[in-house]
Amino acid sequence: MAVVAVISGSYLGYRQLSQPSCTGSVPLVIAAAPEIVAPIKAAADATVATGADIDGKCLDVTVNAAEPVEIAAAIATKHATQLTGVGQGSGATVLPDVWVPDSSTWLQRLKQAAPGFTPLNAQSVATSPVVVAMPEPIAKSAVGWPDKKLQWTDLLAAMTSSDSALKPGIVDPALDASGLSGLLALGQASAAGNGNDAARVGVLRTLALNRSNLRADLVAKFPKSDDPAALANGVGLAALSEEDVIAYNATKPPVSLAALYVEPAAVALDYPFAVMPETDAARGNAADLLFGELTQSPAYRDALAGAGLRGADGAAGGGFAAPTGAPSPEAIAASAPASSGGGAANGLDATAIGRALASWTAITSPGRMLVVFDVSGSMLGTVPTAGGKTRNQVMVEAAGRGLGLLDNEWWLGVWVFSTELAGQRDYRELVPIGQLTKQKDELQASLGDVRPVEGGATGLYDTVLASYLEVQKGYQADKVNSVVLFTDGQNEDPNSISRENLIQQLKDKADAKRPVRVILIGIGNEVNKEELESVAEAGGGGAYVAQDPAKIDEIFLQAIASRAATVG
């Protein structure tokens, strides 16, 4: 009994000493990409178990799995904006104190769309290179894996050759960071190769044929046997993370995936530890404490290895089995986005990302669109940054390139406007809205008829209302219906309706069951941005201003992408 009493007393004394001395708690909520939840939770539990406190209060850490696109949509919605191809958040998502998405490209996109979004820290706590995943039999026969080192230009040539049997797939790059990384890499390879729009568009359309909204859906399309027919019908390559390949092969599938580390390296997933700007001081201190565990603990690095992930420096913990052909940790770390969380990565910045996603969205989200060109006399003004071309020439050339992105599922029409172009009317139809496949030549030819009228003024308000009603009249429920109007000035028609009248009519005629988006593109510094924004907002769309008309290509792509918002 004496021995038992001594042991019991010792145990109670141990428990008393091992209990945290803190009182109360500091709750810290973390939303993390699903694949990194277990390592972060283990590190959080270890930190709490040490009795760490914040000003005498215990840590209470909750780590929730959240798809990055869901949190990104919620943040964008909070800032009254939306990301290209993502759209508004559901409204039910509660923002965390700390967000650990799979890639800093999410932070780059949010900072571009919402300048008020300024997360703290955003340093990497893990990394996973983006690879080209291919069924091993296809990788051996098609590209000589594992003996041959592959360039993105090689892969692009293999994908686009006339006798290619490769069937590429992609997770929608607007919704997935690995898909975005692959899209950017292929885009750069396309620019370095043929360097023409037709080749670039062809690549995007090829990828779009087998796109998925979720990684799990894409992975399910890989062949289920090494039978030639199964290999031919399944997805033959896709940009995924190294972790995706490791996780897939761990299930012992009938056909394993090879991870091809194509050069130059695609932008890696870097898992930034982003402390939300609204987080109070106590929770911020708690986040800093946990971040220290994530960057210094060997146990955390080993937990990452168990989840198929590497440390922020590209090195892996114990038990990590790197796929065949994996590069050095230094090379992997160099392929991650800038450690500031949202800076340029591999020469890519938010503008490059936005341009790539705008092109993607324009191709993959067919719509019904009326394009309206300003042909007032001021469009004869020259653009010094475009070699002295007129505003009209720059506008028409940009529109021609933009329209060249669109596939045959689109419906398009073309109007021009100034003042009194058709009797008292300020606008004139060049091509009625119709299926692109049936009037592609007519549409291209109509751009040659977009010519400024010397002395013509800008009949903006009447034209906006008439074009809105025209699109609404032939509304198609299976497409995004929109007006995209270019102008370099302000309304100058004294006989037109007023701006207040236009805004009221747009609101009155709006039909939630037949929505039409009005997208206004201002050219040069003579436009009234406030005027364009107020009208576009009433028309359910947005306004964009190209202060330098030579950069209108980029603005046009943004405009096309913006009219294709989806619910995130």
XYZ file of C-alpha atoms in Angstrom:
568
model
C 0.000 0.000 0.000
C 2.898 2.328 0.792
C 4.370 1.710 -2.665
C 0.998 2.370 -4.293
C 0.638 5.573 -2.304
C 4.090 6.758 -3.398
C 3.365 5.964 -7.057
C -0.056 7.641 -6.910
C 1.392 10.706 -5.251
C 4.168 10.907 -7.813
C 1.654 10.627 -10.700
C -0.604 13.324 -9.241
C 2.437 15.537 -8.726
C 3.503 14.935 -12.343
C 0.031 15.815 -13.609
C -0.012 18.965 -11.504
C 3.365 20.031 -12.866
C 2.512 19.146 -16.459
C -0.772 21.054 -16.554
C -0.521 24.446 -18.267
C -0.350 27.288 -15.744
C -2.367 29.558 -18.035
C -5.982 30.552 -17.486
C -8.567 31.434 -20.098
C -7.791 30.882 -23.750
C -6.848 32.543 -27.006
C -8.788 30.828 -29.799
C -7.001 30.611 -33.136
C -8.890 29.299 -36.166
C -6.881 28.098 -39.153
C -8.293 27.146 -42.552
C -5.808 25.066 -44.537
C -5.677 23.191 -47.819
C -6.875 19.643 -47.045
C -3.541 17.926 -47.705
C -1.658 19.968 -45.101
C -4.274 19.898 -42.328
C -2.848 16.843 -40.497
C 0.733 18.194 -40.234
C -0.463 21.623 -39.064
C -2.842 20.074 -36.536
C -0.060 17.872 -35.140
C 2.199 20.919 -34.788
C -0.603 22.892 -33.112
C -1.263 20.067 -30.664
C 2.442 19.873 -29.864
C 2.579 23.626 -29.241
C -0.438 23.509 -26.929
C 0.960 20.475 -25.071
C 4.083 22.426 -24.098
C 1.924 24.812 -22.098
C 2.701 27.740 -24.397
C 0.589 30.762 -23.551
C -0.222 34.255 -24.746
C -0.056 36.708 -21.843
C -1.086 33.964 -19.451
C -3.877 32.605 -21.630
C -3.822 29.106 -23.116
C -3.800 28.501 -26.854
C -6.920 26.927 -28.318
C -6.130 26.070 -31.934
C -8.705 24.751 -34.411
C -7.486 23.581 -37.815
C -10.148 23.129 -40.485
C -9.786 21.738 -43.997
C -10.957 24.193 -46.648
C -10.525 24.204 -50.403
C -8.504 27.340 -51.264
C -11.064 28.511 -53.825
C -13.796 28.635 -51.153
C -11.823 30.929 -48.857
C -10.612 33.025 -51.802
C -14.200 33.546 -52.976
C -15.289 34.547 -49.474
C -12.438 37.061 -49.117
C -13.193 38.551 -52.536
C -16.873 38.862 -51.658
C -16.003 40.623 -48.399
C -14.035 43.167 -50.434
C -16.929 43.635 -52.883
C -15.084 42.028 -55.772
C -14.611 38.619 -57.349
C -11.827 36.600 -58.898
C -11.873 35.735 -62.588
C -13.702 32.466 -63.096
C -14.567 32.153 -59.400
C -17.324 34.640 -58.717
C -19.089 35.395 -55.458
C -18.659 33.321 -52.316
C -21.544 31.316 -50.929
C -22.019 33.637 -47.950
C -21.818 30.724 -45.512
C -18.006 30.590 -45.336
C -16.565 31.993 -42.092
C -13.160 33.552 -42.577
C -10.373 32.183 -40.356
C -7.668 33.975 -38.395
C -5.006 32.240 -40.504
C -5.358 30.903 -44.012
C -2.946 28.353 -45.451
C -3.913 27.899 -49.121
C -1.834 25.684 -51.352
C -0.286 28.566 -53.279
C 0.642 32.236 -53.002
C -0.941 32.729 -56.418
C -4.259 32.959 -54.530
C -2.850 35.897 -52.558
C -1.540 37.497 -55.748
C -4.950 37.260 -57.385
C -6.748 38.647 -54.339
C -4.340 41.565 -53.984
C -4.879 42.431 -57.630
C -8.678 42.295 -57.322
C -8.890 43.807 -53.811
C -5.997 46.200 -53.041
C -7.343 46.506 -49.484
C -6.514 42.873 -48.790
C -3.180 42.868 -46.961
C -2.489 39.575 -45.153
C 0.392 39.409 -42.684
C 3.326 37.000 -42.699
C 2.392 34.857 -45.754
C 5.688 32.951 -45.489
C 5.801 29.413 -46.843
C 5.323 26.473 -44.450
C 5.574 23.673 -47.036
C 6.147 23.152 -50.729
C 5.223 20.728 -53.470
C 6.543 21.126 -57.023
C 4.025 21.145 -59.848
C 4.730 18.251 -62.191
C 3.206 16.773 -65.312
C 1.475 13.582 -64.195
C 1.371 10.845 -66.842
C 0.410 7.166 -66.646
C 3.768 5.367 -66.587
C 3.221 3.344 -69.810
C 2.391 6.557 -71.692
C 5.314 8.433 -70.133
C 7.717 5.715 -71.306
C 6.378 5.419 -74.832
C 5.504 9.043 -75.585
C 8.303 11.066 -73.984
C 11.017 8.577 -73.020
C 10.542 8.771 -69.249
C 12.496 8.370 -67.021
C 15.674 8.676 -69.124
C 14.844 11.844 -71.022
C 14.660 15.327 -69.518
C 11.651 17.177 -70.856
C 11.172 20.864 -71.673
C 7.742 22.516 -71.760
C 8.316 23.272 -75.433
C 8.860 19.537 -76.022
C 5.663 18.716 -74.202
C 3.776 21.386 -76.112
C 4.999 19.983 -79.421
C 3.963 16.467 -78.379
C 0.491 17.714 -77.390
C -0.178 19.674 -80.560
C 1.346 17.475 -83.256
C -1.131 16.205 -85.836
C -0.465 12.555 -84.948
C -0.445 13.051 -81.185
C -2.258 10.412 -79.150
C -1.791 12.318 -75.904
C -5.032 13.301 -74.235
C -4.321 16.219 -71.893
C -6.504 17.200 -68.963
C -6.477 20.106 -66.552
C -8.153 21.196 -63.355
C -9.781 24.539 -64.138
C -6.913 27.000 -63.539
C -9.341 29.629 -62.267
C -10.228 27.242 -59.445
C -7.006 25.321 -58.845
C -3.418 26.441 -58.272
C -1.803 23.379 -59.894
C -3.910 23.882 -63.012
C -2.966 27.565 -63.050
C 0.724 26.723 -62.736
C 0.480 24.307 -65.675
C -1.440 26.856 -67.750
C 1.200 29.521 -67.118
C 4.031 27.145 -68.016
C 2.353 26.070 -71.253
C 1.588 29.697 -72.093
C 5.232 30.633 -71.708
C 6.268 27.657 -73.821
C 3.794 28.687 -76.503
C 5.174 32.230 -76.543
C 8.729 30.896 -76.745
C 7.815 28.527 -79.569
C 5.526 29.626 -82.378
C 4.711 32.851 -80.606
C 1.425 33.332 -82.438
C -2.086 33.665 -81.104
C -3.432 30.753 -83.125
C -1.008 28.326 -81.473
C -1.774 29.690 -78.010
C -5.513 29.471 -78.548
C -5.151 25.958 -79.898
C -3.361 24.849 -76.732
C -6.031 26.361 -74.503
C -8.836 24.741 -76.446
C -7.083 21.376 -76.331
C -6.792 21.619 -72.550
C -10.381 22.774 -72.182
C -11.722 19.584 -73.777
C -10.894 17.591 -70.641
C -11.116 20.161 -67.879
C -12.468 19.386 -64.426
C -13.497 21.665 -61.594
C -11.964 19.394 -58.948
C -8.661 17.534 -58.795
C -10.448 14.390 -57.662
C -12.579 14.457 -60.807
C -9.554 14.833 -63.055
C -7.614 12.079 -61.301
C -10.585 9.762 -61.818
C -10.092 10.157 -65.577
C -6.671 8.495 -65.604
C -6.727 5.013 -67.199
C -7.774 2.148 -64.963
C -5.749 -0.510 -66.784
C -2.729 -0.755 -69.062
C -4.863 -2.095 -71.877
C -4.137 -0.017 -75.032
C -7.786 1.028 -75.345
C -7.917 2.189 -71.718
C -4.678 4.119 -72.118
C -5.970 5.775 -75.289
C -9.303 6.799 -73.757
C -8.064 7.984 -70.383
C -6.373 11.283 -69.583
C -2.745 11.000 -70.639
C -1.212 14.016 -68.909
C -2.139 16.753 -66.474
C -0.415 19.378 -64.353
C -0.708 18.246 -60.734
C 1.375 18.624 -57.614
C 4.010 16.133 -56.583
C 1.830 15.447 -53.538
C -1.097 14.552 -55.810
C 1.017 11.953 -57.606
C 2.348 10.500 -54.348
C -1.175 10.285 -52.895
C -2.559 8.692 -56.069
C 0.173 6.052 -56.266
C -0.248 5.277 -52.557
C -3.675 3.838 -53.393
C -1.921 1.138 -55.493
C -3.828 1.926 -58.724
C -3.711 -0.477 -61.693
C -1.621 2.091 -63.584
C 0.763 4.234 -61.553
C 1.489 7.847 -62.433
C 4.916 9.161 -63.360
C 5.833 12.622 -62.112
C 7.632 14.529 -64.869
C 9.660 17.483 -63.596
C 9.456 19.506 -66.803
C 11.895 22.386 -67.301
C 11.849 25.280 -66.728
C 10.079 24.384 -63.498
C 6.451 25.389 -63.194
C 5.502 27.569 -60.238
C 5.458 25.270 -57.199
C 2.784 25.136 -54.516
C 4.211 26.956 -51.492
C 1.495 26.918 -48.778
C 1.754 30.478 -47.399
C 0.877 31.055 -43.725
C -1.334 34.105 -44.280
C -2.556 35.863 -41.133
C -5.765 37.679 -41.996
C -5.564 41.480 -41.608
C -8.559 41.537 -39.216
C -6.856 39.194 -36.727
C -6.433 40.920 -33.331
C -3.108 41.228 -31.508
C -3.588 38.221 -29.200
C -4.495 35.890 -32.040
C -1.698 37.354 -34.126
C 0.763 36.494 -31.358
C -0.711 32.983 -31.191
C -0.255 32.665 -34.961
C 3.384 33.769 -34.641
C 3.955 31.171 -31.945
C 2.549 28.395 -34.109
C 4.445 29.628 -37.160
C 7.667 29.176 -35.185
C 6.772 25.530 -34.606
C 6.039 25.075 -38.319
C 9.394 26.468 -39.395
C 11.680 25.010 -36.703
C 10.282 21.639 -35.637
C 11.809 18.468 -37.141
C 8.616 16.662 -36.110
C 6.567 18.965 -38.327
C 8.865 18.336 -41.305
C 8.474 14.598 -40.742
C 4.687 15.030 -40.576
C 4.833 16.855 -43.895
C 6.766 13.948 -45.379
C 4.035 11.591 -44.212
C 1.551 13.736 -46.116
C 3.667 13.735 -49.301
C 4.836 17.319 -48.809
C 8.243 18.968 -48.464
C 9.477 21.724 -46.206
C 9.511 25.330 -47.362
C 13.148 24.927 -48.441
C 12.294 22.013 -50.753
C 13.902 19.427 -48.467
C 11.830 16.537 -47.137
C 11.541 14.953 -43.736
C 12.140 11.361 -42.766
C 10.388 8.649 -44.708
C 9.684 10.797 -47.787
C 9.969 8.785 -50.995
C 10.642 11.246 -53.794
C 9.280 10.234 -57.208
C 11.764 9.228 -59.882
C 13.547 12.193 -61.423
C 12.887 14.676 -58.615
C 15.255 17.678 -58.727
C 17.310 18.991 -55.823
C 15.617 20.715 -52.870
C 17.301 23.970 -53.913
C 15.774 23.770 -57.390
C 12.343 23.060 -55.919
C 12.569 25.991 -53.512
C 13.617 28.263 -56.376
C 10.421 27.397 -58.276
C 8.150 28.580 -55.459
C 6.532 32.033 -55.500
C 8.325 34.870 -53.747
C 8.479 34.374 -49.998
C 6.746 37.715 -49.426
C 3.519 35.992 -50.357
C 2.054 37.629 -53.410
C 5.148 38.920 -55.174
C 6.406 37.881 -58.561
C 7.279 34.238 -59.102
C 9.506 33.003 -61.905
C 8.966 36.328 -63.651
C 5.202 35.981 -63.196
C 3.110 38.510 -61.333
C -0.565 39.173 -60.744
C -0.865 40.880 -64.135
C 0.504 37.836 -65.968
C -1.802 35.574 -63.976
C -4.778 37.798 -64.753
C -3.967 37.814 -68.460
C -3.684 34.029 -68.602
C -6.940 33.493 -66.724
C -8.764 36.064 -68.825
C -7.752 34.200 -71.993
C -8.776 30.901 -70.433
C -12.165 32.204 -69.332
C -12.845 33.786 -72.707
C -12.307 30.439 -74.389
C -13.994 28.148 -71.901
C -17.083 30.224 -71.057
C -18.955 30.806 -74.338
C -21.392 33.658 -74.361
C -23.732 35.809 -76.387
C -22.203 39.226 -76.838
C -22.902 42.449 -78.702
C -19.682 44.415 -79.321
C -20.262 48.153 -79.765
C -17.508 50.428 -81.117
C -17.222 54.188 -80.710
C -16.649 55.796 -84.142
C -16.829 59.425 -83.046
C -14.311 61.827 -84.529
C -12.014 61.693 -81.510
C -11.183 58.069 -82.376
C -8.961 59.522 -85.133
C -6.561 60.722 -82.437
C -3.139 59.094 -82.544
C -1.575 56.864 -79.881
C 2.130 57.716 -79.380
C 2.808 54.420 -77.582
C 1.402 52.470 -80.532
C 3.660 53.870 -83.215
C 1.288 56.678 -84.142
C -1.699 54.466 -84.938
C -5.099 55.990 -84.355
C -7.236 55.034 -81.386
C -9.612 53.385 -83.804
C -6.875 51.243 -85.322
C -5.624 50.128 -81.919
C -9.170 49.343 -80.783
C -10.089 47.347 -83.895
C -6.833 45.378 -83.889
C -7.275 44.499 -80.212
C -10.877 43.466 -80.809
C -9.832 41.305 -83.742
C -7.268 39.499 -81.613
C -9.762 39.081 -78.782
C -12.486 37.749 -81.060
C -9.952 35.300 -82.459
C -9.913 33.576 -79.069
C -13.573 32.677 -79.218
C -14.774 29.316 -80.452
C -17.835 28.447 -82.513
C -20.118 28.155 -79.486
C -20.182 31.926 -79.144
C -22.896 34.215 -80.509
C -21.693 37.673 -81.568
C -22.934 40.862 -83.132
C -21.301 44.223 -83.989
C -22.626 47.784 -83.736
C -20.961 51.172 -84.170
C -22.045 54.480 -82.627
C -21.401 58.207 -82.752
C -24.252 60.697 -83.275
C -26.978 60.537 -85.912
C -25.491 57.530 -87.714
C -28.877 56.349 -88.947
C -31.209 59.320 -89.133
C -31.653 60.554 -85.583
C -30.236 57.324 -84.152
C -26.733 57.378 -82.708
C -25.979 53.714 -83.488
C -25.962 51.402 -86.487
C -25.877 47.623 -86.742
C -23.069 46.110 -88.804
C -23.698 42.429 -88.009
C -26.715 41.123 -86.058
C -26.098 38.838 -83.101
C -25.693 35.336 -84.466
C -23.781 32.102 -84.075
C -20.088 32.626 -84.677
C -19.711 29.479 -86.752
C -22.224 30.845 -89.273
C -20.911 34.399 -89.614
C -17.230 34.363 -88.691
C -16.150 35.806 -92.053
C -18.828 38.476 -91.887
C -17.755 39.481 -88.386
C -14.095 39.747 -89.361
C -15.016 41.770 -92.437
C -17.180 44.123 -90.350
C -14.131 45.294 -88.403
C -12.975 46.986 -91.600
C -16.179 49.041 -91.521
C -15.460 50.381 -88.043
C -14.257 53.784 -89.210
C -14.452 57.104 -87.313
C -16.820 59.808 -88.531
C -15.039 63.149 -88.779
C -16.831 65.633 -86.570
C -18.987 62.922 -85.046
C -19.755 63.256 -81.345
C -20.303 60.544 -78.707
C -23.912 59.392 -78.363
C -23.209 57.164 -75.383
C -26.412 57.022 -73.353
C -28.915 56.189 -76.083
C -26.539 53.561 -77.459
C -26.041 51.824 -74.102
C -29.782 51.527 -73.548
C -30.525 50.335 -77.085
C -27.743 47.723 -77.042
C -28.893 46.463 -73.634
C -32.444 46.003 -74.865
C -31.193 44.297 -78.040
C -29.261 41.677 -76.065
C -32.094 41.199 -73.603
C -34.583 40.686 -76.445
C -32.796 37.592 -77.761
C -31.663 36.306 -74.365
C -30.216 32.758 -74.277
C -30.365 31.064 -70.884
C -27.423 28.736 -71.516
C -24.976 31.600 -72.138
C -23.704 34.745 -70.470
C -25.477 37.581 -72.300
C -23.541 40.832 -72.444
C -22.835 44.155 -74.096
C -19.160 45.156 -74.456
C -18.894 48.796 -75.505
C -15.708 50.722 -76.360
C -15.577 54.506 -76.050
C -12.928 57.212 -75.766
C -15.170 60.001 -74.537
C -18.232 61.106 -72.622
C -21.824 61.487 -73.733
C -22.006 64.488 -76.071
C -25.482 64.115 -77.547
C -27.647 66.985 -76.236
C -30.777 65.230 -77.498
C -30.178 61.949 -75.657
C -31.639 60.754 -72.399
C -29.827 61.871 -69.262
C -27.467 59.704 -67.287
C -29.965 59.526 -64.429
C -32.677 58.431 -66.845
C -30.387 55.799 -68.381
C -29.438 54.388 -64.982
C -33.065 54.256 -63.881
C -34.163 52.526 -67.080
C -31.380 49.947 -66.805
C -32.506 49.179 -63.265
C -36.185 49.091 -64.209
C -35.665 46.799 -67.192
C -33.319 44.411 -65.396
C -34.730 40.895 -65.142
C -33.125 38.482 -62.673
C -34.259 35.588 -64.859
C -32.761 37.190 -67.990
C -29.614 38.974 -66.758
C -27.580 41.064 -69.187
C -24.164 42.457 -68.247
C -23.033 45.862 -69.521
C -19.230 46.074 -69.809
C -17.835 49.505 -70.703
C -14.235 49.940 -71.859
C -12.874 53.475 -71.700
C -9.984 54.356 -74.013
C -7.538 57.120 -73.115
C -7.705 59.854 -70.487
C -10.704 61.766 -71.835
C -13.304 59.343 -70.522
C -15.261 60.020 -67.355
C -14.525 56.967 -65.241
C -17.228 57.803 -62.705
C -19.749 58.068 -65.542
C -18.764 54.693 -66.969
C -18.775 52.994 -63.574
C -22.196 54.279 -62.583
C -23.756 53.182 -65.884
C -22.028 49.791 -65.900
C -23.067 49.101 -62.313
C -26.691 49.803 -63.165
C -26.290 47.405 -66.094
C -25.020 44.590 -63.883
C -21.492 44.745 -65.267
C -18.271 46.701 -64.848
C -16.154 49.479 -66.298
C -12.505 49.294 -67.372
C -10.292 52.167 -68.447
C -7.180 51.790 -70.606
C -5.343 55.036 -69.897
C -2.789 53.931 -72.486
C -4.813 52.803 -75.517
C -1.890 50.629 -76.606
C -2.708 48.316 -73.684
C -6.296 47.759 -74.696
C -5.673 44.068 -75.501
C -5.278 43.350 -71.812
C -8.345 45.400 -70.885
C -10.477 43.684 -73.527
C -9.515 40.257 -72.201
C -10.379 41.344 -68.660
C -13.723 42.598 -69.875
C -14.565 39.349 -71.673
C -13.561 37.358 -68.605
C -15.546 39.555 -66.204
C -18.835 38.889 -67.954
C -18.464 35.170 -67.264
C -18.738 35.188 -63.476
C -19.772 31.970 -61.777
C -20.842 31.221 -58.246
C -17.959 30.002 -56.111
